[in-house]
XYZ file of C-alpha atoms in Angstrom:
463
model
C 271.716 161.092 42.338
C 273.981 160.394 39.360
C 273.772 162.304 36.109
C 272.366 159.293 34.267
C 269.679 158.974 36.937
C 268.723 162.657 36.616
C 268.558 162.471 32.782
C 266.270 159.468 32.901
C 268.368 157.447 30.394
C 268.846 154.545 32.834
C 267.434 153.224 36.105
C 270.793 152.087 37.430
C 272.397 153.968 40.321
C 275.687 155.662 39.760
C 278.772 154.320 41.532
C 278.611 157.017 44.226
C 274.865 156.781 44.909
C 274.800 153.842 47.401
C 277.560 155.395 49.498
C 275.767 158.765 49.666
C 272.434 157.150 50.506
C 274.126 155.051 53.175
C 275.826 158.106 54.644
C 272.537 160.027 54.733
C 270.811 157.105 56.422
C 273.588 156.804 59.006
C 273.450 160.538 59.727
C 269.677 160.400 60.179
C 269.951 157.438 62.541
C 272.669 159.089 64.621
C 270.810 162.391 64.898
C 267.574 160.621 65.871
C 269.108 158.777 68.796
C 268.110 159.684 72.354
C 271.661 159.062 73.575
C 274.641 161.213 72.797
C 277.059 159.420 70.453
C 280.483 160.142 69.065
C 283.052 157.980 67.273
C 286.845 158.019 66.905
C 289.088 156.449 64.315
C 292.117 154.357 65.244
C 294.177 157.539 65.753
C 291.654 159.062 68.153
C 290.211 161.615 65.706
C 286.494 162.400 66.109
C 284.559 161.059 63.083
C 280.914 161.281 64.217
C 278.994 163.629 66.539
C 275.197 163.547 66.838
C 272.651 166.163 67.931
C 272.207 164.775 71.444
C 275.961 165.186 72.016
C 275.597 168.753 70.812
C 272.669 169.331 73.193
C 274.594 168.065 76.221
C 277.965 169.751 75.572
C 277.038 172.631 73.254
C 279.636 171.741 70.593
C 278.199 171.338 67.107
C 279.176 168.524 64.743
C 281.136 171.006 62.594
C 283.154 172.033 65.669
C 283.706 168.484 66.946
C 284.376 166.305 63.906
C 288.032 166.249 62.924
C 289.425 167.115 66.345
C 292.083 164.944 67.960
C 290.330 163.436 70.954
C 288.717 165.624 73.630
C 291.888 167.387 74.731
C 291.724 171.167 74.857
C 288.030 171.554 74.170
C 285.735 168.904 75.702
C 287.904 167.845 78.639
C 290.418 169.533 80.900
C 294.024 169.237 79.801
C 294.944 167.549 83.076
C 292.381 164.834 82.431
C 292.823 164.502 78.665
C 295.396 161.699 78.761
C 293.396 159.533 81.158
C 290.132 160.071 79.251
C 291.726 159.253 75.899
C 293.312 156.108 77.339
C 289.974 154.930 78.732
C 288.115 155.516 75.482
C 290.706 154.007 73.125
C 291.293 151.020 75.394
C 287.952 149.713 74.120
C 289.715 148.759 70.864
C 291.780 146.236 72.776
C 289.061 144.903 75.092
C 286.151 142.595 74.298
C 282.592 143.850 74.703
C 281.599 147.236 76.022
C 283.493 149.381 78.526
C 281.634 151.623 80.995
C 283.315 154.710 82.462
C 282.360 157.924 84.231
C 284.255 161.193 83.840
C 283.658 164.943 83.548
C 283.417 166.680 80.155
C 283.505 170.392 79.410
C 280.614 172.244 77.793
C 281.149 174.955 75.240
C 280.314 177.647 77.773
C 282.919 176.325 80.228
C 280.704 174.253 82.500
C 281.379 170.692 83.557
C 279.073 167.727 83.041
C 279.546 164.338 84.672
C 278.742 161.676 82.071
C 278.575 157.924 81.965
C 279.976 156.399 78.780
C 279.683 153.060 77.053
C 282.386 152.475 74.467
C 283.209 149.573 72.184
C 285.519 148.844 69.284
C 284.488 149.368 65.662
C 285.863 146.583 63.448
C 287.045 147.045 59.876
C 286.418 144.618 56.983
C 289.474 142.635 58.001
C 288.166 142.274 61.573
C 290.799 144.533 63.056
C 289.861 147.498 65.290
C 289.289 150.548 63.119
C 288.086 152.909 65.827
C 285.792 153.334 68.811
C 282.207 154.453 69.227
C 281.174 156.083 72.465
C 277.600 156.587 73.707
C 277.227 158.857 76.716
C 274.564 160.537 78.828
C 274.467 162.746 81.868
C 274.954 160.704 85.011
C 271.886 162.107 86.743
C 269.729 161.192 83.741
C 271.194 157.688 83.723
C 270.611 157.357 87.467
C 267.021 158.529 87.039
C 266.521 155.893 84.359
C 268.072 153.194 86.513
C 265.917 154.238 89.457
C 262.798 154.071 87.300
C 263.728 150.602 86.083
C 264.587 149.463 89.618
C 261.301 150.862 90.922
C 259.333 149.067 88.224
C 261.065 145.779 88.936
C 260.570 146.153 92.706
C 256.871 146.963 92.283
C 256.314 144.011 90.016
C 258.254 141.547 92.158
C 258.620 142.532 95.803
C 255.913 145.097 96.602
C 253.700 144.451 99.620
C 250.642 145.653 97.696
C 249.078 144.528 94.463
C 250.276 145.984 91.170
C 248.445 145.254 87.923
C 249.171 146.821 84.535
C 245.921 146.830 82.582
C 245.911 147.312 78.805
C 243.469 149.537 76.884
C 241.100 146.560 76.565
C 240.904 146.439 80.388
C 242.713 143.123 80.614
C 245.708 142.433 82.880
C 249.007 142.652 80.996
C 251.429 142.407 83.942
C 250.617 141.206 87.469
C 252.934 141.113 90.460
C 253.032 138.255 92.953
C 250.977 140.058 95.609
C 248.182 140.860 93.143
C 248.154 137.297 91.836
C 247.631 135.967 95.358
C 244.851 138.498 95.960
C 243.141 137.413 92.731
C 243.506 133.767 93.680
C 245.415 132.760 90.537
C 248.916 132.479 89.109
C 250.798 135.439 87.659
C 250.570 134.128 84.118
C 247.114 132.569 84.268
C 245.390 135.948 84.766
C 247.078 137.672 81.833
C 244.747 138.661 79.015
C 241.613 137.467 80.822
C 238.591 139.748 81.306
C 238.252 141.062 84.833
C 234.802 139.475 84.953
C 236.504 136.065 84.939
C 238.330 136.947 88.142
C 235.678 138.950 90.018
C 232.016 138.033 90.414
C 230.987 141.314 92.057
C 232.441 144.805 91.858
C 233.828 144.335 88.339
C 231.560 147.039 86.874
C 232.815 149.629 89.366
C 236.431 148.645 88.733
C 236.094 148.750 84.946
C 234.370 152.127 85.188
C 237.312 153.468 87.191
C 239.828 152.100 84.672
C 237.890 153.595 81.751
C 237.781 156.972 83.491
C 241.544 156.917 84.061
C 242.202 156.094 80.408
C 240.025 159.019 79.307
C 240.575 161.634 82.011
C 243.661 160.660 83.987
C 244.256 159.542 87.563
C 241.667 160.386 90.248
C 242.781 162.773 93.008
C 242.581 160.194 95.811
C 242.514 156.400 96.290
C 239.166 154.653 95.987
C 237.876 151.867 98.224
C 236.084 149.127 96.313
C 234.295 146.044 97.607
C 234.749 143.096 95.267
C 234.021 139.392 95.344
C 236.954 137.316 94.146
C 236.448 133.961 92.474
C 238.906 131.358 93.699
C 239.481 127.622 93.944
C 238.152 127.690 97.514
C 235.012 129.646 96.645
C 234.157 133.336 96.569
C 235.736 135.842 98.952
C 234.404 139.303 99.745
C 237.260 141.805 99.926
C 237.759 145.558 100.155
C 240.650 146.967 98.114
C 241.947 150.503 98.505
C 242.962 151.276 94.923
C 245.040 153.934 93.226
C 245.282 154.413 89.464
C 247.767 156.049 87.089
C 247.479 156.397 83.333
C 250.374 154.936 81.365
C 251.404 156.846 78.229
C 254.170 156.146 75.746
C 257.199 158.440 76.189
C 258.190 157.850 72.578
C 255.131 159.376 70.932
C 254.846 163.065 70.027
C 251.406 163.134 71.668
C 250.530 161.092 74.776
C 249.284 157.699 73.629
C 247.607 155.675 76.400
C 249.204 152.282 76.887
C 246.891 151.275 79.709
C 246.464 151.858 83.427
C 248.658 151.092 86.383
C 246.395 149.786 89.156
C 247.854 149.583 92.669
C 245.734 148.196 95.471
C 245.969 147.116 99.099
C 243.619 144.782 100.932
C 241.957 146.740 103.748
C 239.113 144.288 104.399
C 239.975 143.670 108.046
C 240.358 147.387 108.739
C 237.063 148.287 107.037
C 235.188 145.532 108.825
C 236.617 146.664 112.136
C 235.530 150.236 111.360
C 232.054 149.057 110.400
C 231.718 146.956 113.530
C 232.875 149.852 115.712
C 230.379 152.195 114.047
C 227.617 149.632 114.488
C 228.441 149.168 118.163
C 228.404 152.933 118.703
C 225.024 153.203 116.962
C 223.479 150.367 118.948
C 224.830 151.682 122.226
C 223.341 155.062 121.376
C 220.010 153.423 120.552
C 219.958 151.637 123.912
C 220.729 154.928 125.648
C 217.995 156.799 123.774
C 215.515 153.982 124.390
C 216.247 154.077 128.122
C 215.733 157.847 128.218
C 212.431 157.592 126.318
C 211.163 154.615 128.345
C 211.846 156.482 131.588
C 209.137 158.973 130.603
C 206.466 156.251 130.208
C 204.083 155.716 133.125
C 203.028 152.272 131.877
C 205.844 149.666 132.021
C 204.249 147.788 129.081
C 204.415 150.960 126.998
C 208.048 151.399 128.029
C 208.776 147.846 126.841
C 207.252 148.736 123.454
C 209.458 151.837 123.287
C 212.549 149.665 123.737
C 211.344 147.396 120.962
C 210.779 150.310 118.572
C 214.241 151.762 119.178
C 215.829 148.331 118.684
C 214.268 147.957 115.224
C 216.144 150.925 113.715
C 218.796 149.534 111.373
C 218.456 146.100 112.948
C 215.291 144.355 111.733
C 212.149 144.925 109.686
C 209.621 143.487 112.137
C 209.477 142.549 115.806
C 206.922 140.912 118.063
C 206.625 139.931 121.702
C 204.969 136.717 122.889
C 204.270 136.073 126.586
C 203.960 132.688 128.205
C 200.259 131.904 128.716
C 199.294 131.302 132.322
C 202.082 133.369 133.826
C 205.884 133.177 133.912
C 207.477 129.757 133.539
C 209.719 128.886 136.453
C 212.782 126.710 136.097
C 211.933 123.053 136.656
C 208.408 123.306 135.231
C 209.299 121.298 132.140
C 206.076 119.268 132.378
C 203.941 122.336 131.912
C 202.779 122.785 128.300
C 204.126 125.967 126.758
C 201.732 128.276 124.945
C 202.550 131.796 123.808
C 200.229 134.800 123.528
C 201.055 137.673 121.175
C 201.138 140.936 123.166
C 203.040 143.347 120.850
C 203.614 143.315 117.104
C 204.886 145.820 114.575
C 202.570 146.478 111.600
C 203.441 144.850 108.288
C 204.405 147.094 105.395
C 205.489 150.599 106.385
C 207.595 150.601 109.579
C 205.589 151.867 112.567
C 205.602 151.567 116.370
C 204.600 148.226 117.857
C 200.974 147.845 118.984
C 198.987 145.165 120.836
C 197.318 142.758 118.372
C 193.557 142.235 118.215
C 193.797 138.626 119.419
C 191.717 138.780 122.628
C 194.571 137.057 124.473
C 194.302 133.802 122.523
C 197.468 131.676 122.218
C 199.297 131.804 118.872
C 199.012 128.608 116.858
C 202.696 127.786 116.796
C 203.475 124.282 115.434
C 205.802 121.929 117.276
C 209.432 122.806 116.738
C 208.658 126.492 116.181
C 211.735 128.672 116.880
C 209.858 130.626 119.568
C 208.944 127.429 121.396
C 212.518 126.180 121.082
C 213.683 129.471 122.548
C 211.495 128.983 125.635
C 212.560 125.370 126.067
C 216.248 126.178 125.831
C 216.015 129.530 127.637
C 218.385 130.860 124.973
C 218.462 132.537 121.567
C 217.441 130.695 118.379
C 218.170 131.763 114.805
C 216.185 130.556 111.807
C 215.896 131.309 108.097
C 213.915 130.409 105.002
C 217.068 129.227 103.245
C 219.243 126.237 104.029
C 220.957 126.835 107.353
C 219.191 130.158 107.716
C 221.118 131.816 104.861
C 221.029 132.075 101.112
C 218.488 133.456 98.639
C 215.226 131.558 98.284
C 212.307 131.943 95.873
C 209.750 134.526 97.018
C 206.862 132.041 97.072
C 208.816 129.591 99.200
C 209.783 132.383 101.602
C 206.150 133.456 101.993
C 205.089 129.877 102.728
C 207.900 129.553 105.278
C 206.845 132.761 107.070
C 203.108 131.983 106.976
C 203.657 128.537 108.497
C 205.336 130.204 111.477
C 202.720 132.951 111.939
C 205.125 135.693 110.835
C 204.737 138.520 108.243
C 204.975 137.261 104.683
C 208.168 139.147 103.803
C 210.173 137.597 106.684
C 213.194 135.557 105.595
C 215.495 135.629 108.647
C 214.397 135.302 112.286
C 216.013 135.702 115.684
C 214.094 134.587 118.789
C 215.392 135.752 122.170
C 214.032 134.578 125.512
C 212.622 137.107 127.987
C 213.963 136.283 131.449
C 213.400 138.140 134.715
C 213.934 137.055 138.343
C 214.882 133.536 137.263
C 211.682 133.033 135.274
C 210.825 132.868 131.587
C 208.256 135.524 130.673
C 208.148 134.976 126.927
C 209.978 135.540 123.672
C 210.869 138.589 121.571
C 211.286 137.816 117.866
C 213.138 139.998 115.356
C 212.497 139.423 111.642
C 214.403 140.544 108.552
C 213.330 140.582 104.914
C 215.158 139.360 101.823
C 217.039 142.644 101.474
C 218.991 142.042 104.673
C 221.592 139.501 105.708
C 220.941 136.694 108.166
C 221.347 137.343 111.875
C 224.862 136.723 113.191
C 226.241 136.198 116.693
C 226.869 139.961 117.292
C 223.225 140.577 116.367
C 222.132 138.035 118.959
C 224.223 139.763 121.642
C 222.527 143.080 120.896
C 219.068 141.475 120.838
C 219.754 139.854 124.219
C 220.612 143.275 125.690
C 217.286 144.614 124.416
C 215.441 141.538 125.720
C 216.808 142.060 129.249
C 215.295 145.562 129.354
C 211.993 144.441 127.849
C 211.709 141.500 130.255
C 212.289 143.728 133.289
C 209.550 146.106 132.187
C 207.089 143.326 131.367
C 207.747 141.740 134.738
C 207.074 145.090 136.359
C 203.824 145.527 134.428
C 202.567 142.090 135.412
C 200.751 141.731 132.042
C-alpha cells in the first residue's frame, strides 16, 4: 500500500499498488492450481513456477525462476535441446501443443510428464513467452480412464446407471436405465421416483437415503418394483448397487448424490421361484403319498392328500362326488348332482372333514364352476373379479362366494375333475382368499396331479 494510503490522507491507490495487487493475485491463483505450471519468456528463461510443480519435481520457485530452460537441472543434458525446442515451438504454433517427456526431480529421479504448452502474447499481439502446464503421465492416464469409464457407463453400459441428486431425483440417466424406466433419457430428469414407479419406490428411496447418510451397502440388493409405462405397469426385479458420490474439491466430503447401478434379473428370479415352487410341490406329493400309505381307509387317505396339497397352495379345499355313482362317458343325458364329502373348516386352517349334510346334494346353480368341470371333464378357473383376477370390494366377494356355496372369504377358485377308470367321480375345488393371487396354469397342473391321487383312492373306497 502506498504511503498516502497508509497515512489516510487520500483514498487513491499509489501508482505501484495495482501492479502489486495483480501480482499477488496471480501468485495466489498459480499456487492454488491442481496442475503444475511454469512459464518462460521469449528467451526461454523460467518466469513462473507454482507449488504443484514444486511438489512433482522437488525444485522450489526460488530455485527454478530465473534459470535458462530446463537444461542442467530439470532435464538431462542429452535431452535438453529437444525439450527446449518442443516447449518454445508453441510460440510459433496456433493453439495448444501436447508433448510427453521425462523430467528430473531434485533428488535425481525421473518423472514422465505430459505437458500442454501455448504462447503468451504481449500487448502488441506478438509472442512474449510460453506457459506450460504439466502433470505426471500416470495421473493423467488415471484421469482419462475415469472420464472414459464415466462416459462408457452413461452411454454404452449393458446395465442401468442413474445418478441421483440429494433430493432423490434422477440427474443423469444412461440409455439402458431410460429403457428400463420406460421413458426418455431427458424426460426422467428431475422427476420424483414416485412418478416412475408405482410400487417399490419406498424401498428404493430408503436405500438411497441410507447411502447418502452411511455410505454404500456391502452387497447388491434385489428390489421388486412396478414400473409405470405407456403400455401399462410392469413388475420387475432389479439387482441394484449403490455408491455415494462426494465432491473431490471440498476439504470435507460433501455428498453430491448417489450412483445407482442396476440390472434386470426378473427372468432369473422368476425361474428360481418357479424351480423352488416345483421342488416344494414335488416334496409335498411325496410326503402325502408316504402318509396316505399308512391309512387303512382309502377315503381317509384321499383326505390326507388334500391336506398336504393345501400347504402354500390354497386356503380352502372341498371334494364333491357325483350323486348316484360315477358318471361314465356318454351319459350326457343324466342330470349331474354333486354331494359334498370332504371340506376344510373355515377360519383357522385344519384338516378336511366330512360335512354334516346327510348325503344331500349341494344346491349348485346352473353354470356353477364345479358343474362345468364335470361337463367338460377338465379344470375350470373362476374368480370374484373380472376374468377371475383383480381386487374386488369385500361385500361383493362375499356375495360371490355365498352364491356358489363356498366360504365367504373365497375370491379365486380352481375346480379339477376327479377321474378314475374312464369315469368321472366328482370334483375337487381349491379356493384362495383376497391375500393370494389368482390360480394360473402351473397351479392347475399341480392340482390335476393331486386330483389323480384323490380320485384313485375314492374309487378304491367306493364311497
